XYZ file of N, CA and C in Angstrom:
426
model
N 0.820 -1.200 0.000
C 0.000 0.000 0.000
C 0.863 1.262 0.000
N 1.975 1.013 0.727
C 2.729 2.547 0.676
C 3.324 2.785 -0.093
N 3.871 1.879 -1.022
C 4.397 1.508 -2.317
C 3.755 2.104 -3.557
N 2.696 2.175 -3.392
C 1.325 2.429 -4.534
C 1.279 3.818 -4.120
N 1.251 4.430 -2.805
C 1.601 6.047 -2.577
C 2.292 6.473 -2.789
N 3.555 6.439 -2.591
C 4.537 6.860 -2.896
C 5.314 6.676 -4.818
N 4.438 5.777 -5.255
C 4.547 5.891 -6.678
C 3.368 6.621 -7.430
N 2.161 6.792 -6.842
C 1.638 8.004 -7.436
C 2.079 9.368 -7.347
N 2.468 9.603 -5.625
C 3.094 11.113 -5.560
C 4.649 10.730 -6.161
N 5.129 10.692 -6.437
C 6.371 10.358 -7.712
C 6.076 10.614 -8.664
N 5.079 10.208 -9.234
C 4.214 10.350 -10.632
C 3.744 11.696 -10.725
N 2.761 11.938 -9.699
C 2.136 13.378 -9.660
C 3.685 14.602 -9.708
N 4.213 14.306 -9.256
C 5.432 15.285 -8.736
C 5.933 15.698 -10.438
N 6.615 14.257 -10.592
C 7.210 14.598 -12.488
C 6.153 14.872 -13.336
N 4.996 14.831 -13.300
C 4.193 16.220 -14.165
C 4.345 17.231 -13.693
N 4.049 17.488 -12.328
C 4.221 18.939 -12.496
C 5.105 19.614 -12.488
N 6.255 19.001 -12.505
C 7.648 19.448 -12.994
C 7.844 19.819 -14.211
N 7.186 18.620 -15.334
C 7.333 18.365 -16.601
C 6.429 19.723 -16.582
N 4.907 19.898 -16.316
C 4.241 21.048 -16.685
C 4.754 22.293 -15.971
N 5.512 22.818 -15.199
C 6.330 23.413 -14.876
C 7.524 24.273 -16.257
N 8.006 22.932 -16.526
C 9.423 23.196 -17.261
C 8.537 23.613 -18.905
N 7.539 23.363 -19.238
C 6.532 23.464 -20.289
C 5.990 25.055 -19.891
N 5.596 25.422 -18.905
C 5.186 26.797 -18.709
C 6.263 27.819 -19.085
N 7.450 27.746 -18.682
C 9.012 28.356 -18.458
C 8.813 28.299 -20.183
N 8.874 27.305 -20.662
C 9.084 26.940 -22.010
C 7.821 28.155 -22.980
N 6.406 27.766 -22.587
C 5.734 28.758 -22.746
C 5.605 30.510 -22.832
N 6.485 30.751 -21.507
C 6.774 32.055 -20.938
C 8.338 32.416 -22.134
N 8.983 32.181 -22.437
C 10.209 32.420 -23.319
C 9.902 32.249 -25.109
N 8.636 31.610 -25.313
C 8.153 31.825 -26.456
C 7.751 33.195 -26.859
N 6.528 33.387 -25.383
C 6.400 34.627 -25.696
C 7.093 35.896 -25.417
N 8.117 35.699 -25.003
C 9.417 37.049 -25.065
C 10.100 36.784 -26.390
N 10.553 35.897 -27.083
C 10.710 35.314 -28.635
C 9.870 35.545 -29.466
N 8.713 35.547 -29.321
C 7.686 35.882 -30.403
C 7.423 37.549 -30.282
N 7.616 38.288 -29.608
C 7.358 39.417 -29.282
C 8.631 40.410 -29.755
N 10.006 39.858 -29.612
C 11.162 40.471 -29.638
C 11.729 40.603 -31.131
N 10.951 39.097 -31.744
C 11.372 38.560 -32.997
C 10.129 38.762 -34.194
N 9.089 39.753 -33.694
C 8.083 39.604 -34.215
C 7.694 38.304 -34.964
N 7.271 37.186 -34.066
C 7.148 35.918 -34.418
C 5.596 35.463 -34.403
N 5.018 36.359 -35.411
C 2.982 35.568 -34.971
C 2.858 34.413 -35.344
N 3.317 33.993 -35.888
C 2.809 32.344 -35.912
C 2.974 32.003 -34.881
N 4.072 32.164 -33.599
C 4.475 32.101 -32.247
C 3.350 32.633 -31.124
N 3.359 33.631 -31.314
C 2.348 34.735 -30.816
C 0.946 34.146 -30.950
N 0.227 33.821 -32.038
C -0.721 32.920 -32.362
C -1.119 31.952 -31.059
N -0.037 31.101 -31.481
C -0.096 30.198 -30.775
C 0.122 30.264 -28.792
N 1.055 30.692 -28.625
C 1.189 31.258 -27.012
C 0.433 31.875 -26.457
N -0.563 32.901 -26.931
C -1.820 33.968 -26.365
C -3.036 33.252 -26.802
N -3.809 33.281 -25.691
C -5.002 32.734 -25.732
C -6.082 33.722 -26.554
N -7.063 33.599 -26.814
C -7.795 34.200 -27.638
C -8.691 35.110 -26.820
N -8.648 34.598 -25.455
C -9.458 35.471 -24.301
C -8.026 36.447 -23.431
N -6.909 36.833 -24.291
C -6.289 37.456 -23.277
C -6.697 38.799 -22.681
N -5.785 39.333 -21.814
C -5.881 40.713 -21.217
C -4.591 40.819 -21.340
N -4.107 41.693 -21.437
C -3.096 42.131 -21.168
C -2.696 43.751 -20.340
N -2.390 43.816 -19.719
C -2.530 45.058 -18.953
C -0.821 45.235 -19.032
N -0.578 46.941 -19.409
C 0.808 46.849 -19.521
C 0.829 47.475 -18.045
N 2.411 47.771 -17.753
C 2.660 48.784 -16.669
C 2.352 49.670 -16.510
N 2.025 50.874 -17.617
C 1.341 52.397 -18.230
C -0.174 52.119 -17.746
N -0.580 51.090 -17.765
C -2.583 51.127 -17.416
C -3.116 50.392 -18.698
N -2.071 50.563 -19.773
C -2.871 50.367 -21.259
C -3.048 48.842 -20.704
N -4.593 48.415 -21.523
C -4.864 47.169 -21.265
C -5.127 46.662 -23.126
N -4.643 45.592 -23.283
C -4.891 45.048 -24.498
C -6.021 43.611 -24.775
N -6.178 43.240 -25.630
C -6.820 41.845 -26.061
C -5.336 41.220 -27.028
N -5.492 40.405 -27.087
C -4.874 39.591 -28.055
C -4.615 40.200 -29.259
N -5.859 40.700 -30.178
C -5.797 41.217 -31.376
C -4.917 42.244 -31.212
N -5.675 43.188 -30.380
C -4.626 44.342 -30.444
C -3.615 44.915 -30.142
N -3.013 43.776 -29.213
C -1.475 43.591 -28.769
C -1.172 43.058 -29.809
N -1.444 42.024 -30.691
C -0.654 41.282 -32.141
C -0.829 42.794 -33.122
N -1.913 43.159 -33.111
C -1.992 44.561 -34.290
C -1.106 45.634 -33.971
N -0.896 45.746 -32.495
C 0.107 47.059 -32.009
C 1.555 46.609 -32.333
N 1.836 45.154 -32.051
C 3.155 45.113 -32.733
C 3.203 45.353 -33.984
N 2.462 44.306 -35.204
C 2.475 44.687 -36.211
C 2.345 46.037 -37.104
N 1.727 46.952 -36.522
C 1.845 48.446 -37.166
C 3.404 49.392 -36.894
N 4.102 48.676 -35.803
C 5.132 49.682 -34.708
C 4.651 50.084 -33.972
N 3.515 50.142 -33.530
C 3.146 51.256 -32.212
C 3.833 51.065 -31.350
N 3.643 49.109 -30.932
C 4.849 48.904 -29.903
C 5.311 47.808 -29.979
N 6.794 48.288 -30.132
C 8.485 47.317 -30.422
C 9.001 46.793 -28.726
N 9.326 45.246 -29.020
C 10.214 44.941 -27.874
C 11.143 44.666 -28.699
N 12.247 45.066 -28.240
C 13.574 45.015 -29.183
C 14.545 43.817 -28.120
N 14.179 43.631 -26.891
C 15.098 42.960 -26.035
C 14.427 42.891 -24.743
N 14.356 41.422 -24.031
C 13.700 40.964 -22.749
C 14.246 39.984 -22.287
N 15.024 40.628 -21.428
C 16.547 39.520 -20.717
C 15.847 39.544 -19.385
N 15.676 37.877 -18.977
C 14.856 37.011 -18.045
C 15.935 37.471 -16.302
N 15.364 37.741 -15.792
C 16.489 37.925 -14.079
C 15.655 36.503 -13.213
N 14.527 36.066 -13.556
C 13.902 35.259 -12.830
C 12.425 34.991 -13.273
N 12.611 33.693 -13.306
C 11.063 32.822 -13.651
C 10.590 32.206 -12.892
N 10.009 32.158 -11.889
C 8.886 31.295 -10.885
C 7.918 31.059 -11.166
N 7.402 29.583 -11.385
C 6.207 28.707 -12.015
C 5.076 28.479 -10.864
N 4.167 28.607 -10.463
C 3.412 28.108 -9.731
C 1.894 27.679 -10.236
N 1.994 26.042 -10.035
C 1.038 25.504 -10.522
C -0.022 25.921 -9.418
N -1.783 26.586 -10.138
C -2.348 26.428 -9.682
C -3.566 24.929 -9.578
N -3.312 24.426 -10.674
C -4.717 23.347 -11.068
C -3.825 22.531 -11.853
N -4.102 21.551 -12.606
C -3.409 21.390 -13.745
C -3.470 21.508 -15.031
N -4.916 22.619 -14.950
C -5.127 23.440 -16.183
C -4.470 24.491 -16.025
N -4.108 25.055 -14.862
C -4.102 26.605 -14.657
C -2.572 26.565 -13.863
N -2.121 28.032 -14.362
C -0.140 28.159 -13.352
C -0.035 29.713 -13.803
N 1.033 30.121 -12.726
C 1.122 31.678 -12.894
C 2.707 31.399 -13.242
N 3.172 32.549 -13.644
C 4.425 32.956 -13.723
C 4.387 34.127 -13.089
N 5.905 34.241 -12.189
C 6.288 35.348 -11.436
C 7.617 35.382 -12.322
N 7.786 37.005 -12.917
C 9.005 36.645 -13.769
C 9.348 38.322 -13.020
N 10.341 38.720 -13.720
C 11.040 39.881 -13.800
C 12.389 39.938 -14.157
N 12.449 41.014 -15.488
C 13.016 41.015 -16.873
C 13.214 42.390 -16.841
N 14.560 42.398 -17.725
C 15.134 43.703 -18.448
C 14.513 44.179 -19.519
N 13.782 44.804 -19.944
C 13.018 44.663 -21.574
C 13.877 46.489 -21.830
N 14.032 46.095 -23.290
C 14.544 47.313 -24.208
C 12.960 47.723 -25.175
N 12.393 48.660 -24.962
C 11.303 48.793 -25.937
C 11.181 50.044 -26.338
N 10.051 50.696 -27.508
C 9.921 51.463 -28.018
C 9.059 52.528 -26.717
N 9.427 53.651 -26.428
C 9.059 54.453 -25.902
C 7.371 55.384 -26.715
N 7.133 56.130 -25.978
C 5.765 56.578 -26.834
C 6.200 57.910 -27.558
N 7.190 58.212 -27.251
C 8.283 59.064 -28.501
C 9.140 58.627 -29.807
N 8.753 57.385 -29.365
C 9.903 56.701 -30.845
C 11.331 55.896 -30.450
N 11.783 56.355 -29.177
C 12.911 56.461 -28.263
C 12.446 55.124 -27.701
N 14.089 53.960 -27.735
C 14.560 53.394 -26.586
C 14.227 53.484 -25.385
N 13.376 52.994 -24.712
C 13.499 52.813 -23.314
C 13.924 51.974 -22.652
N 14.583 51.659 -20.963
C 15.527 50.493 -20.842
C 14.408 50.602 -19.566
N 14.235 49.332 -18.910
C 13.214 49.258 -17.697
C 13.493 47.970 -17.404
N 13.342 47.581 -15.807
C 13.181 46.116 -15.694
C 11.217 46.183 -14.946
N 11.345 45.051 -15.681
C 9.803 45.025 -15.001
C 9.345 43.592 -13.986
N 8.714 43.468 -13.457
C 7.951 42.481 -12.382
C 6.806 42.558 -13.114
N 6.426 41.168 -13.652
C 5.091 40.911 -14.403
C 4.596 39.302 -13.963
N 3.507 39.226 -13.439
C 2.822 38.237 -13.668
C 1.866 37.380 -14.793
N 2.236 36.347 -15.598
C 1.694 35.680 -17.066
C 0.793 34.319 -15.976
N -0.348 34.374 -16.257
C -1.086 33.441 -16.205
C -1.418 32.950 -17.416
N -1.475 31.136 -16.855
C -1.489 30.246 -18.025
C -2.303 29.344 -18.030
N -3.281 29.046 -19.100
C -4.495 28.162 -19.279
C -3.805 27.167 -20.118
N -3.853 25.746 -19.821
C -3.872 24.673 -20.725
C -4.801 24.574 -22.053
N -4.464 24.467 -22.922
C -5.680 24.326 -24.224
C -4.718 23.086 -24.323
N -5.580 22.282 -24.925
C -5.108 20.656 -25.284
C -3.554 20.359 -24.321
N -2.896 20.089 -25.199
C -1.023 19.971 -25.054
C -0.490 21.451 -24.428
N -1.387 22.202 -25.486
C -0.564 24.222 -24.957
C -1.051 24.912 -24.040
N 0.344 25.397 -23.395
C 0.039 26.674 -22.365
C -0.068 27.793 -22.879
N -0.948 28.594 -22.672
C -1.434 29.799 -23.761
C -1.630 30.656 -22.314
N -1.244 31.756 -22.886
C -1.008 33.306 -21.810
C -2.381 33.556 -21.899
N -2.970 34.090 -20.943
C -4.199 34.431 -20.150
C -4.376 35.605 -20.080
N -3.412 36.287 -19.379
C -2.867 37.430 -18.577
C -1.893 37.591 -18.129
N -2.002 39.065 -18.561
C -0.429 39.807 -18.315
C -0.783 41.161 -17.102
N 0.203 40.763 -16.041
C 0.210 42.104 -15.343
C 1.667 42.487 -14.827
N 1.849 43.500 -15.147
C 3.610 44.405 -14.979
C 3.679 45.777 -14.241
N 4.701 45.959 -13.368
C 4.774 46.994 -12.753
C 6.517 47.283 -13.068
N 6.186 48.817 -13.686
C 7.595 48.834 -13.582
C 8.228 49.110 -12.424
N 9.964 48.525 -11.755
C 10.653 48.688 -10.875
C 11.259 50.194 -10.980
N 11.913 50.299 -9.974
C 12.931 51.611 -9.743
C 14.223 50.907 -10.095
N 15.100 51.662 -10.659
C 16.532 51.621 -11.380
C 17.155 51.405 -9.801
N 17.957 50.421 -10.210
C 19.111 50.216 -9.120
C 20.435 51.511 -8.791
């Protein structure tokens, strides 16, 4: 009997590791698809019900975060990772606690350099973790 416990929580454990290391995997697509203007990427990683709320207040949908990159309104040129923390909530559902260096287009045209603290929530669709929601606060400069 304890044998049979201890090999399910074994079992249970390496999924959610495996879905863990799949979220991380998830979360770096979409800094790749965003940096690299990658929509077939983008497509696929953002759920069709997203939000996105930047640090500024602006809140987006899906469409119009994919349409704002695509016109230029807004460029990520660079989003260097300082830390990724996975926390499974369900085993449909997991947050990311990240905070990143991002290089982006300012609302002047101008470079801006910022690190931000953002939380990506993630819904399972079939096999894929697809972004939910985005929430970011920018930090103070060291």
């Amino acid at each position: 009997m304890l044998s049979r416990i201890f090999l399910v929580l074994t079992l249970a454990a390496g999924l959610a590791l495996a879905d863990e290391k799949s979220i991380e995997t998830a979360e770096r697509a979409w800094a790749s698809g965003v940096t690299g203007k990658n929509y077939p990427v983008l497509e696929k990683v953002l759920a069709n019900d997203l939000i996105y709320s930047h640090s500024n207040g602006l809140v987006d949908t899906k469409k119009s975060y994919i349409d704002a990159l695509k016109t230029g309104k807004a460029e990520y040129y660079q989003i260097n990772y300082e830390s990724i923390r996975v926390k499974m909530l369900d085993a449909n559902t997991a947050m990311a606690f990240c905070r990143a260096f991002f290089q982006t287009k300012a609302a002047d045209g101008s470079k801006q350099e910022m690190v931000l603290a953002f939380l990506h929530v993630f819904r399972k669709n079939g096999n894929d973790w697809q972004l939910v929601g985005h929430q970011s606060a920018r930090m103070p400069a060291k």
